[in-house]
C-alpha positions in Angstrom: -48.1 -35.1 -68.1 -47.7 -36.7 -64.7 -47.1 -40.5 -65.1 -46.1 -40.6 -68.7 -42.3 -40.8 -68.5 -40.4 -43.8 -67.3 -37.8 -41.6 -65.6 -39.3 -39.6 -62.7 -42.9 -39.9 -63.9 -44.2 -38.0 -60.9 -42.1 -35.0 -61.7 -42.5 -34.0 -65.4 -40.1 -31.1 -66.4 -41.2 -29.6 -69.8 -38.4 -27.8 -71.5 -39.0 -27.1 -75.2 -42.3 -26.5 -77.0 -43.1 -26.4 -80.7 -46.5 -26.0 -82.4 -47.1 -27.2 -86.0 -49.5 -25.7 -88.5 -52.2 -28.3 -87.5 -52.1 -27.1 -83.9 -50.3 -30.2 -82.5 -47.9 -29.3 -79.8 -44.7 -31.2 -79.2 -43.2 -30.9 -75.7 -39.8 -32.3 -74.7 -39.2 -33.2 -71.1 -35.4 -33.1 -71.0 -34.9 -34.3 -67.4 -37.4 -37.1 -68.0 -36.0 -38.1 -71.4 -39.5 -38.1 -72.9 -41.4 -36.4 -75.7 -45.2 -35.7 -75.7 -47.5 -34.7 -78.5 -50.7 -32.9 -77.5 -53.7 -31.3 -79.2 -56.2 -30.6 -76.4 -55.2 -34.0 -75.0 -52.2 -36.3 -75.2 -52.0 -37.8 -78.7 -48.8 -39.8 -78.2 -45.8 -39.9 -75.9 -42.5 -41.8 -76.1 -39.0 -42.1 -74.8 -36.4 -39.9 -76.4 -34.2 -43.0 -76.5 -30.8 -43.8 -75.0 -27.2 -44.1 -76.0 -24.3 -46.2 -74.7 -21.1 -44.1 -75.0 -17.8 -45.8 -74.8 -14.3 -44.6 -75.4 -15.0 -40.9 -75.1 -12.8 -38.4 -73.4 -14.9 -37.1 -70.5 -12.2 -35.2 -68.7 
């Protein structure tokens, strides 16, 4: 999974894994803000998106 994420592509950090009935595995890379779908090889990968928070109480 090295090189897939836009954020820290040289350091993938898989966090959660889920496998569906077809054997496709979804892996979230929390620190990289990226999601990867694999089935023996990478099927797809994409950013987990972004958000712009304003007016929140962060204290």
